[in-house]
PDB file of C-alpha atoms and ligand atoms in Angstrom:
ATOM      1  CA  MET A   1      10.384  45.424 -22.377  1.00 62.00           C
ATOM      2  CA  LYS A   2      12.732  48.546 -22.711  1.00 82.00           C
ATOM      3  CA  HIS A   3      13.168  49.616 -26.450  1.00 92.00           C
ATOM      4  CA  VAL A   4      16.852  49.944 -27.579  1.00 94.00           C
ATOM      5  CA  GLN A   5      17.546  53.819 -28.342  1.00 97.00           C
ATOM      6  CA  ILE A   6      20.324  54.295 -30.481  1.00 97.00           C
ATOM      7  CA  ALA A   7      21.446  58.323 -30.185  1.00 98.00           C
ATOM      8  CA  ILE A   8      23.473  59.945 -32.680  1.00 98.00           C
ATOM      9  CA  ASP A   9      24.586  63.722 -32.823  1.00 98.00           C
ATOM     10  CA  GLY A  10      26.864  65.838 -35.156  1.00 98.00           C
ATOM     11  CA  PRO A  11      27.591  68.859 -37.128  1.00 98.00           C
ATOM     12  CA  VAL A  12      26.309  69.297 -40.829  1.00 95.00           C
ATOM     13  CA  ALA A  13      26.693  66.804 -43.193  1.00 94.00           C
ATOM     14  CA  ALA A  14      28.689  64.639 -41.000  1.00 95.00           C
ATOM     15  CA  GLY A  15      27.006  61.430 -42.585  1.00 93.00           C
ATOM     16  CA  LYS A  16      24.486  61.119 -39.720  1.00 95.00           C
ATOM     17  CA  GLY A  17      21.613  60.359 -42.082  1.00 94.00           C
ATOM     18  CA  THR A  18      23.442  58.097 -44.265  1.00 93.00           C
ATOM     19  CA  VAL A  19      24.951  55.850 -41.341  1.00 95.00           C
ATOM     20  CA  SER A  20      21.610  56.069 -39.402  1.00 96.00           C
ATOM     21  CA  ARG A  21      19.727  54.752 -42.060  1.00 95.00           C
ATOM     22  CA  LEU A  22      22.073  51.861 -42.655  1.00 95.00           C
ATOM     23  CA  VAL A  23      22.345  50.938 -39.042  1.00 96.00           C
ATOM     24  CA  ALA A  24      18.525  51.173 -38.451  1.00 95.00           C
ATOM     25  CA  GLU A  25      18.022  48.935 -41.767  1.00 93.00           C
ATOM     26  CA  ARG A  26      20.657  46.460 -40.556  1.00 93.00           C
ATOM     27  CA  LEU A  27      19.003  46.222 -36.881  1.00 92.00           C
ATOM     28  CA  GLY A  28      15.605  46.268 -38.298  1.00 93.00           C
ATOM     29  CA  PHE A  29      14.775  49.587 -36.023  1.00 94.00           C
ATOM     30  CA  LEU A  30      13.078  52.698 -37.407  1.00 95.00           C
ATOM     31  CA  TYR A  31      15.663  55.963 -38.611  1.00 96.00           C
ATOM     32  CA  VAL A  32      14.121  58.925 -37.216  1.00 97.00           C
ATOM     33  CA  ASP A  33      15.707  62.026 -38.723  1.00 98.00           C
ATOM     34  CA  THR A  34      14.806  64.692 -36.122  1.00 98.00           C
ATOM     35  CA  GLY A  35      16.719  67.493 -38.709  1.00 98.00           C
ATOM     36  CA  ALA A  36      13.385  66.656 -40.952  1.00 98.00           C
ATOM     37  CA  MET A  37      11.122  67.714 -38.296  1.00 98.00           C
ATOM     38  CA  TYR A  38      12.947  71.240 -37.870  1.00 98.00           C
ATOM     39  CA  ARG A  39      12.817  71.336 -41.852  1.00 98.00           C
ATOM     40  CA  VAL A  40       9.203  70.776 -41.627  1.00 98.00           C
ATOM     41  CA  ALA A  41       8.825  73.466 -39.062  1.00 98.00           C
ATOM     42  CA  ALA A  42      10.673  76.007 -41.449  1.00 98.00           C
ATOM     43  CA  LEU A  43       8.567  74.580 -44.495  1.00 98.00           C
ATOM     44  CA  LEU A  44       5.497  75.412 -42.669  1.00 98.00           C
ATOM     45  CA  ALA A  45       6.703  78.668 -41.745  1.00 98.00           C
ATOM     46  CA  LEU A  46       7.701  79.575 -45.309  1.00 98.00           C
ATOM     47  CA  ARG A  47       4.255  78.403 -46.775  1.00 98.00           C
ATOM     48  CA  ALA A  48       2.172  80.339 -44.259  1.00 98.00           C
ATOM     49  CA  GLY A  49       4.008  83.678 -44.630  1.00 98.00           C
ATOM     50  CA  VAL A  50       5.455  83.443 -41.247  1.00 98.00           C
ATOM     51  CA  SER A  51       8.659  84.855 -40.318  1.00 98.00           C
ATOM     52  CA  TRP A  52      11.775  82.693 -38.978  1.00 97.00           C
ATOM     53  CA  SER A  53      11.748  84.639 -36.077  1.00 98.00           C
ATOM     54  CA  ASP A  54       8.142  84.353 -35.043  1.00 98.00           C
ATOM     55  CA  GLU A  55       8.351  81.790 -32.362  1.00 98.00           C
ATOM     56  CA  GLU A  56       4.853  81.908 -31.405  1.00 98.00           C
ATOM     57  CA  ARG A  57       3.147  81.352 -34.712  1.00 98.00           C
ATOM     58  CA  ILE A  58       5.843  78.489 -35.645  1.00 98.00           C
ATOM     59  CA  ALA A  59       5.031  76.650 -32.743  1.00 98.00           C
ATOM     60  CA  HIS A  60       1.086  76.694 -33.156  1.00 98.00           C
ATOM     61  CA  LEU A  61       1.749  76.014 -36.923  1.00 98.00           C
ATOM     62  CA  ILE A  62       3.435  72.681 -35.433  1.00 97.00           C
ATOM     63  CA  ARG A  63       0.623  71.733 -33.365  1.00 96.00           C
ATOM     64  CA  GLU A  64      -1.642  72.085 -35.915  1.00 96.00           C
ATOM     65  CA  ALA A  65       0.144  69.841 -38.229  1.00 96.00           C
ATOM     66  CA  LYS A  66       0.108  66.197 -38.507  1.00 96.00           C
ATOM     67  CA  ILE A  67       3.718  65.121 -39.002  1.00 95.00           C
ATOM     68  CA  ALA A  68       4.569  61.761 -39.945  1.00 94.00           C
ATOM     69  CA  MET A  69       7.778  59.841 -40.873  1.00 93.00           C
ATOM     70  CA  ARG A  70       8.684  56.452 -41.813  1.00 93.00           C
ATOM     71  CA  ASN A  71      11.510  54.408 -43.498  1.00 91.00           C
ATOM     72  CA  PRO A  72      10.890  54.676 -47.412  1.00 92.00           C
ATOM     73  CA  VAL A  73       8.644  52.044 -48.711  1.00 92.00           C
ATOM     74  CA  GLU A  74       9.259  49.992 -52.015  1.00 93.00           C
ATOM     75  CA  GLU A  75       7.919  52.662 -54.340  1.00 95.00           C
ATOM     76  CA  GLU A  76       9.395  55.788 -52.472  1.00 95.00           C
ATOM     77  CA  ARG A  77      13.079  54.680 -52.996  1.00 90.00           C
ATOM     78  CA  ASP A  78      14.257  57.412 -54.980  1.00 91.00           C
ATOM     79  CA  GLY A  79      17.269  58.377 -52.875  1.00 88.00           C
ATOM     80  CA  ARG A  80      15.842  59.753 -50.058  1.00 92.00           C
ATOM     81  CA  GLN A  81      17.021  58.635 -46.394  1.00 90.00           C
ATOM     82  CA  THR A  82      13.255  58.928 -44.998  1.00 93.00           C
ATOM     83  CA  THR A  83      10.176  59.712 -45.984  1.00 97.00           C
ATOM     84  CA  VAL A  84       8.241  62.561 -44.339  1.00 97.00           C
ATOM     85  CA  LEU A  85       4.539  63.399 -44.591  1.00 97.00           C
ATOM     86  CA  VAL A  86       2.587  66.763 -43.525  1.00 98.00           C
ATOM     87  CA  ASN A  87      -0.896  66.419 -43.385  1.00 96.00           C
ATOM     88  CA  GLY A  88      -0.579  63.674 -45.860  1.00 96.00           C
ATOM     89  CA  GLU A  89       1.474  65.256 -48.393  1.00 98.00           C
ATOM     90  CA  ASP A  90       4.962  64.200 -49.171  1.00 98.00           C
ATOM     91  CA  VAL A  91       7.310  66.624 -48.168  1.00 98.00           C
ATOM     92  CA  SER A  92      10.739  64.349 -48.343  1.00 98.00           C
ATOM     93  CA  TRP A  93      12.230  66.642 -51.179  1.00 95.00           C
ATOM     94  CA  ALA A  94      10.716  70.002 -50.383  1.00 97.00           C
ATOM     95  CA  ILE A  95      12.393  70.048 -47.201  1.00 97.00           C
ATOM     96  CA  ARG A  96      15.753  69.443 -48.697  1.00 92.00           C
ATOM     97  CA  THR A  97      16.487  73.042 -50.325  1.00 89.00           C
ATOM     98  CA  GLU A  98      19.208  75.225 -49.053  1.00 87.00           C
ATOM     99  CA  GLU A  99      16.406  78.088 -48.284  1.00 93.00           C
ATOM    100  CA  ILE A 100      15.049  75.320 -45.763  1.00 96.00           C
ATOM    101  CA  SER A 101      18.272  74.564 -44.307  1.00 93.00           C
ATOM    102  CA  ARG A 102      19.079  78.117 -43.288  1.00 94.00           C
ATOM    103  CA  GLY A 103      15.394  78.380 -42.124  1.00 97.00           C
ATOM    104  CA  SER A 104      15.659  75.105 -40.012  1.00 98.00           C
ATOM    105  CA  SER A 105      18.590  76.020 -38.253  1.00 96.00           C
ATOM    106  CA  ALA A 106      16.840  79.612 -37.417  1.00 97.00           C
ATOM    107  CA  VAL A 107      13.709  77.933 -36.281  1.00 98.00           C
ATOM    108  CA  ALA A 108      15.539  75.445 -34.151  1.00 98.00           C
ATOM    109  CA  LYS A 109      16.667  78.458 -31.913  1.00 98.00           C
ATOM    110  CA  HIS A 110      13.317  78.763 -30.355  1.00 98.00           C
ATOM    111  CA  PRO A 111      12.543  77.275 -27.105  1.00 98.00           C
ATOM    112  CA  GLN A 112       8.808  76.565 -27.750  1.00 98.00           C
ATOM    113  CA  VAL A 113       9.515  74.949 -31.225  1.00 98.00           C
ATOM    114  CA  ARG A 114      12.361  72.542 -29.735  1.00 98.00           C
ATOM    115  CA  LEU A 115       9.626  71.984 -26.804  1.00 97.00           C
ATOM    116  CA  GLU A 116       7.157  71.070 -29.500  1.00 97.00           C
ATOM    117  CA  LEU A 117       9.297  68.749 -31.498  1.00 98.00           C
ATOM    118  CA  VAL A 118      11.325  66.980 -28.670  1.00 98.00           C
ATOM    119  CA  LYS A 119       7.843  65.657 -27.264  1.00 96.00           C
ATOM    120  CA  LYS A 120       6.957  64.125 -30.649  1.00 95.00           C
ATOM    121  CA  GLN A 121      10.691  62.323 -30.927  1.00 97.00           C
ATOM    122  CA  GLN A 122      10.213  60.903 -27.136  1.00 97.00           C
ATOM    123  CA  ALA A 123       7.102  59.567 -28.055  1.00 96.00           C
ATOM    124  CA  ILE A 124       8.323  57.885 -30.956  1.00 95.00           C
ATOM    125  CA  ALA A 125      11.147  56.357 -29.125  1.00 97.00           C
ATOM    126  CA  ARG A 126       8.790  54.976 -26.528  1.00 96.00           C
ATOM    127  CA  VAL A 127       7.152  52.707 -28.796  1.00 95.00           C
ATOM    128  CA  GLN A 128       9.884  51.159 -30.837  1.00 95.00           C
ATOM    129  CA  ASP A 129      13.641  50.313 -31.283  1.00 95.00           C
ATOM    130  CA  VAL A 130      14.990  53.657 -33.012  1.00 97.00           C
ATOM    131  CA  VAL A 131      18.586  55.062 -34.317  1.00 97.00           C
ATOM    132  CA  MET A 132      17.901  58.652 -34.114  1.00 98.00           C
ATOM    133  CA  GLU A 133      19.963  61.636 -35.119  1.00 98.00           C
ATOM    134  CA  GLY A 134      19.973  65.288 -34.877  1.00 98.00           C
ATOM    135  CA  ARG A 135      21.872  67.849 -32.564  1.00 98.00           C
ATOM    136  CA  ASP A 136      20.404  67.208 -29.112  1.00 98.00           C
ATOM    137  CA  ILE A 137      19.442  63.334 -29.143  1.00 98.00           C
ATOM    138  CA  THR A 138      22.444  62.627 -26.764  1.00 98.00           C
ATOM    139  CA  PHE A 139      21.736  64.743 -23.894  1.00 98.00           C
ATOM    140  CA  ARG A 140      17.945  66.166 -24.464  1.00 98.00           C
ATOM    141  CA  VAL A 141      15.705  63.701 -26.489  1.00 98.00           C
ATOM    142  CA  LEU A 142      17.380  60.193 -25.323  1.00 98.00           C
ATOM    143  CA  PRO A 143      19.586  60.971 -22.562  1.00 98.00           C
ATOM    144  CA  GLU A 144      18.883  57.212 -21.382  1.00 97.00           C
ATOM    145  CA  ALA A 145      20.002  56.058 -24.861  1.00 97.00           C
ATOM    146  CA  GLN A 146      21.867  52.673 -24.652  1.00 95.00           C
ATOM    147  CA  LEU A 147      24.503  53.969 -27.362  1.00 96.00           C
ATOM    148  CA  LYS A 148      25.457  57.654 -27.995  1.00 98.00           C
ATOM    149  CA  ILE A 149      27.326  58.720 -30.963  1.00 97.00           C
ATOM    150  CA  TYR A 150      28.875  61.982 -31.848  1.00 98.00           C
ATOM    151  CA  LEU A 151      29.797  61.869 -35.517  1.00 97.00           C
ATOM    152  CA  THR A 152      31.824  64.227 -37.125  1.00 97.00           C
ATOM    153  CA  ALA A 153      34.303  64.926 -39.844  1.00 96.00           C
ATOM    154  CA  ASP A 154      36.677  67.748 -41.454  1.00 96.00           C
ATOM    155  CA  GLU A 155      34.925  70.797 -42.569  1.00 97.00           C
ATOM    156  CA  ALA A 156      36.274  70.522 -46.050  1.00 96.00           C
ATOM    157  CA  GLU A 157      35.023  67.039 -46.244  1.00 95.00           C
ATOM    158  CA  ARG A 158      31.899  67.536 -45.206  1.00 96.00           C
ATOM    159  CA  ALA A 159      31.240  70.347 -47.356  1.00 97.00           C
ATOM    160  CA  ARG A 160      32.620  68.500 -50.256  1.00 96.00           C
ATOM    161  CA  ARG A 161      30.289  65.413 -49.739  1.00 92.00           C
ATOM    162  CA  ARG A 162      27.445  67.885 -49.181  1.00 92.00           C
ATOM    163  CA  HIS A 163      28.210  69.882 -52.566  1.00 94.00           C
ATOM    164  CA  GLU A 164      28.345  66.478 -54.323  1.00 93.00           C
ATOM    165  CA  GLN A 165      24.678  65.638 -52.799  1.00 88.00           C
ATOM    166  CA  LEU A 166      23.405  68.594 -54.087  1.00 88.00           C
ATOM    167  CA  LEU A 167      24.818  68.489 -57.460  1.00 92.00           C
ATOM    168  CA  GLU A 168      23.261  64.812 -57.909  1.00 89.00           C
ATOM    169  CA  ARG A 169      20.094  66.522 -56.910  1.00 85.00           C
ATOM    170  CA  GLY A 170      20.567  69.328 -59.791  1.00 88.00           C
ATOM    171  CA  GLN A 171      20.809  72.013 -57.342  1.00 85.00           C
ATOM    172  CA  ASP A 172      23.167  74.584 -59.140  1.00 89.00           C
ATOM    173  CA  VAL A 173      25.480  75.664 -55.975  1.00 91.00           C
ATOM    174  CA  SER A 174      29.334  76.224 -55.879  1.00 95.00           C
ATOM    175  CA  TYR A 175      31.529  74.504 -53.088  1.00 97.00           C
ATOM    176  CA  GLN A 176      32.226  77.995 -51.520  1.00 97.00           C
ATOM    177  CA  GLU A 177      28.445  78.691 -51.193  1.00 94.00           C
ATOM    178  CA  VAL A 178      28.097  75.090 -49.444  1.00 94.00           C
ATOM    179  CA  LEU A 179      31.065  75.547 -47.270  1.00 96.00           C
ATOM    180  CA  GLN A 180      29.727  79.025 -45.959  1.00 96.00           C
ATOM    181  CA  GLU A 181      26.270  77.667 -45.533  1.00 94.00           C
ATOM    182  CA  LEU A 182      27.620  74.763 -43.269  1.00 96.00           C
ATOM    183  CA  LYS A 183      29.968  77.131 -41.608  1.00 97.00           C
ATOM    184  CA  ASP A 184      27.136  79.338 -40.713  1.00 97.00           C
ATOM    185  CA  ARG A 185      24.647  76.578 -39.656  1.00 96.00           C
ATOM    186  CA  ASP A 186      27.527  74.755 -37.261  1.00 97.00           C
ATOM    187  CA  THR A 187      27.949  78.273 -35.602  1.00 97.00           C
ATOM    188  CA  GLN A 188      24.302  78.791 -35.127  1.00 97.00           C
ATOM    189  CA  ASP A 189      23.302  75.133 -33.916  1.00 97.00           C
ATOM    190  CA  MET A 190      26.396  75.182 -31.560  1.00 98.00           C
ATOM    191  CA  SER A 191      25.800  78.650 -30.173  1.00 98.00           C
ATOM    192  CA  ARG A 192      22.165  78.976 -29.599  1.00 97.00           C
ATOM    193  CA  SER A 193      21.036  79.469 -25.812  1.00 97.00           C
ATOM    194  CA  VAL A 194      19.056  76.509 -25.631  1.00 97.00           C
ATOM    195  CA  ASP A 195      20.281  73.120 -26.109  1.00 98.00           C
ATOM    196  CA  PRO A 196      23.259  73.864 -28.324  1.00 98.00           C
ATOM    197  CA  LEU A 197      24.768  71.075 -30.003  1.00 98.00           C
ATOM    198  CA  HIS A 198      27.962  69.521 -28.220  1.00 98.00           C
ATOM    199  CA  LYS A 199      29.721  66.148 -27.540  1.00 98.00           C
ATOM    200  CA  THR A 200      28.554  64.637 -24.211  1.00 98.00           C
ATOM    201  CA  ASP A 201      31.300  62.804 -22.232  1.00 98.00           C
ATOM    202  CA  ASP A 202      29.440  59.432 -22.554  1.00 97.00           C
ATOM    203  CA  ALA A 203      29.430  59.780 -26.157  1.00 98.00           C
ATOM    204  CA  TRP A 204      31.618  57.933 -28.615  1.00 96.00           C
ATOM    205  CA  GLU A 205      33.305  60.459 -31.118  1.00 96.00           C
ATOM    206  CA  LEU A 206      33.649  59.022 -34.533  1.00 95.00           C
ATOM    207  CA  ASP A 207      35.329  60.709 -36.970  1.00 95.00           C
ATOM    208  CA  THR A 208      34.500  59.844 -40.679  1.00 92.00           C
ATOM    209  CA  SER A 209      36.733  61.916 -42.768  1.00 93.00           C
ATOM    210  CA  SER A 210      38.938  59.231 -43.744  1.00 89.00           C
ATOM    211  CA  MET A 211      36.489  56.412 -43.347  1.00 90.00           C
ATOM    212  CA  GLU A 212      34.186  54.459 -46.128  1.00 89.00           C
ATOM    213  CA  ILE A 213      30.366  54.585 -45.062  1.00 89.00           C
ATOM    214  CA  ALA A 214      30.273  50.908 -44.679  1.00 93.00           C
ATOM    215  CA  GLU A 215      33.139  50.776 -42.251  1.00 93.00           C
ATOM    216  CA  VAL A 216      31.323  53.390 -40.174  1.00 93.00           C
ATOM    217  CA  VAL A 217      28.263  51.260 -40.317  1.00 95.00           C
ATOM    218  CA  GLU A 218      29.825  48.047 -39.310  1.00 94.00           C
ATOM    219  CA  THR A 219      31.550  49.453 -36.629  1.00 92.00           C
ATOM    220  CA  VAL A 220      28.402  50.898 -35.121  1.00 94.00           C
ATOM    221  CA  ALA A 221      26.217  47.846 -35.806  1.00 92.00           C
ATOM    222  CA  ALA A 222      29.224  45.896 -33.901  1.00 91.00           C
ATOM    223  CA  LYS A 223      28.689  48.011 -31.145  1.00 91.00           C
ATOM    224  CA  VAL A 224      25.059  47.305 -30.982  1.00 89.00           C
ATOM    225  CA  ARG A 225      25.384  43.557 -30.943  1.00 86.00           C
ATOM    226  CA  GLU A 226      27.819  43.810 -28.352  1.00 87.00           C
ATOM    227  CA  LEU A 227      25.701  45.921 -26.210  1.00 84.00           C
ATOM    228  CA  GLN A 228      22.606  43.340 -26.996  1.00 78.00           C
ATOM    229  CA  ALA A 229      24.749  40.452 -25.941  1.00 76.00           C
ATOM    230  CA  VAL A 230      25.416  42.105 -22.640  1.00 65.00           C
ATOM    231  CA  GLU A 231      21.627  42.723 -21.920  1.00 60.00           C
ATOM    232  CA  VAL A 232      20.767  39.284 -22.542  1.00 57.00           C
ATOM    233  CA  GLU A 233      23.016  37.787 -20.000  1.00 54.00           C
TER     234      GLU A 233
HETATM  235  O1  LIG B   7      20.322  67.349 -39.823  1.00 76.55           O
HETATM  236  P1  LIG B   7      19.627  68.593 -40.649  1.00 76.55           P
HETATM  237  O2  LIG B   7      20.659  69.330 -41.443  1.00 76.55           O
HETATM  238  O3  LIG B   7      18.542  68.268 -41.206  1.00 76.55           O
HETATM  239  O4  LIG B   7      18.951  69.594 -39.355  1.00 76.55           O
HETATM  240  C1  LIG B   7      18.642  71.178 -39.794  1.00 76.55           C
HETATM  241  C2  LIG B   7      18.371  71.775 -38.865  1.00 76.55           C
HETATM  242  O5  LIG B   7      17.498  71.250 -37.771  1.00 76.55           O
HETATM  243  C3  LIG B   7      20.081  71.605 -38.079  1.00 76.55           C
HETATM  244  O6  LIG B   7      20.668  72.986 -38.612  1.00 76.55           O
HETATM  245  C4  LIG B   7      19.981  72.494 -36.802  1.00 76.55           C
HETATM  246  C5  LIG B   7      18.349  71.820 -36.340  1.00 76.55           C
HETATM  247  N1  LIG B   7      18.549  70.554 -35.571  1.00 76.55           N
HETATM  248  C6  LIG B   7      18.301  70.794 -33.975  1.00 76.55           C
HETATM  249  O7  LIG B   7      18.363  71.721 -33.900  1.00 76.55           O
HETATM  250  N2  LIG B   7      18.032  69.946 -33.510  1.00 76.55           N
HETATM  251  C7  LIG B   7      17.944  68.366 -33.842  1.00 76.55           C
HETATM  252  N3  LIG B   7      17.609  67.436 -33.035  1.00 76.55           N
HETATM  253  C8  LIG B   7      17.916  68.298 -35.131  1.00 76.55           C
HETATM  254  C9  LIG B   7      18.123  69.584 -36.271  1.00 76.55           C
END
């Protein structure tokens, strides 16, 4: 049987993580945060003293590492959306710093890095139903997805949400710094030469600026149920 694929793309802090996790939970699918994989690539480089620009060595580090992801189990429910293990070590929080945010966007420019990670993402979606989110899921990783969504929100609203999140985690950053980092990263992700973030013609655009999370989740889940009903007929 063909597995269900829900593909979600969108800019920084549009709410992709929260929405995807809740939709996955509701439907019993696996939530796959592909940004976490680019973050792992940046973390591996940082720890190995490898520059963000060293494409060859970063691709090698990814090939050598054993990266595993799962929906958080009971004792891991500490506010995280997903659990990420690298060679058995839980790096779910280590990949959430501002330094790693910038690094992940920098390493994501490299074709070899993307090739390695896209292969892993496609392998995951072959064996289970997924809600997968990132920047190239609707057109590169899962071009055949049954449902494609481009999730977005106003820049100021996204920065406000991200800032609040970072403060809650005890990270000391100003709103202006968060806004600037968000703008820089969006520009980088939308202008890189390989698979830049964009909205595809067949993606459903959802602007979450003035929507409650629960409303977005309900809207998406209803769309999936509609789709599944059609498939049964
Ligand atoms: O979703 P995120 O903020 O955790 O992603 C971190 C970076 O990884 C993002 O700035 C760009 C890159 N990325 C990508 O290029 N392709 C993806 N499918 C997911 C993330």
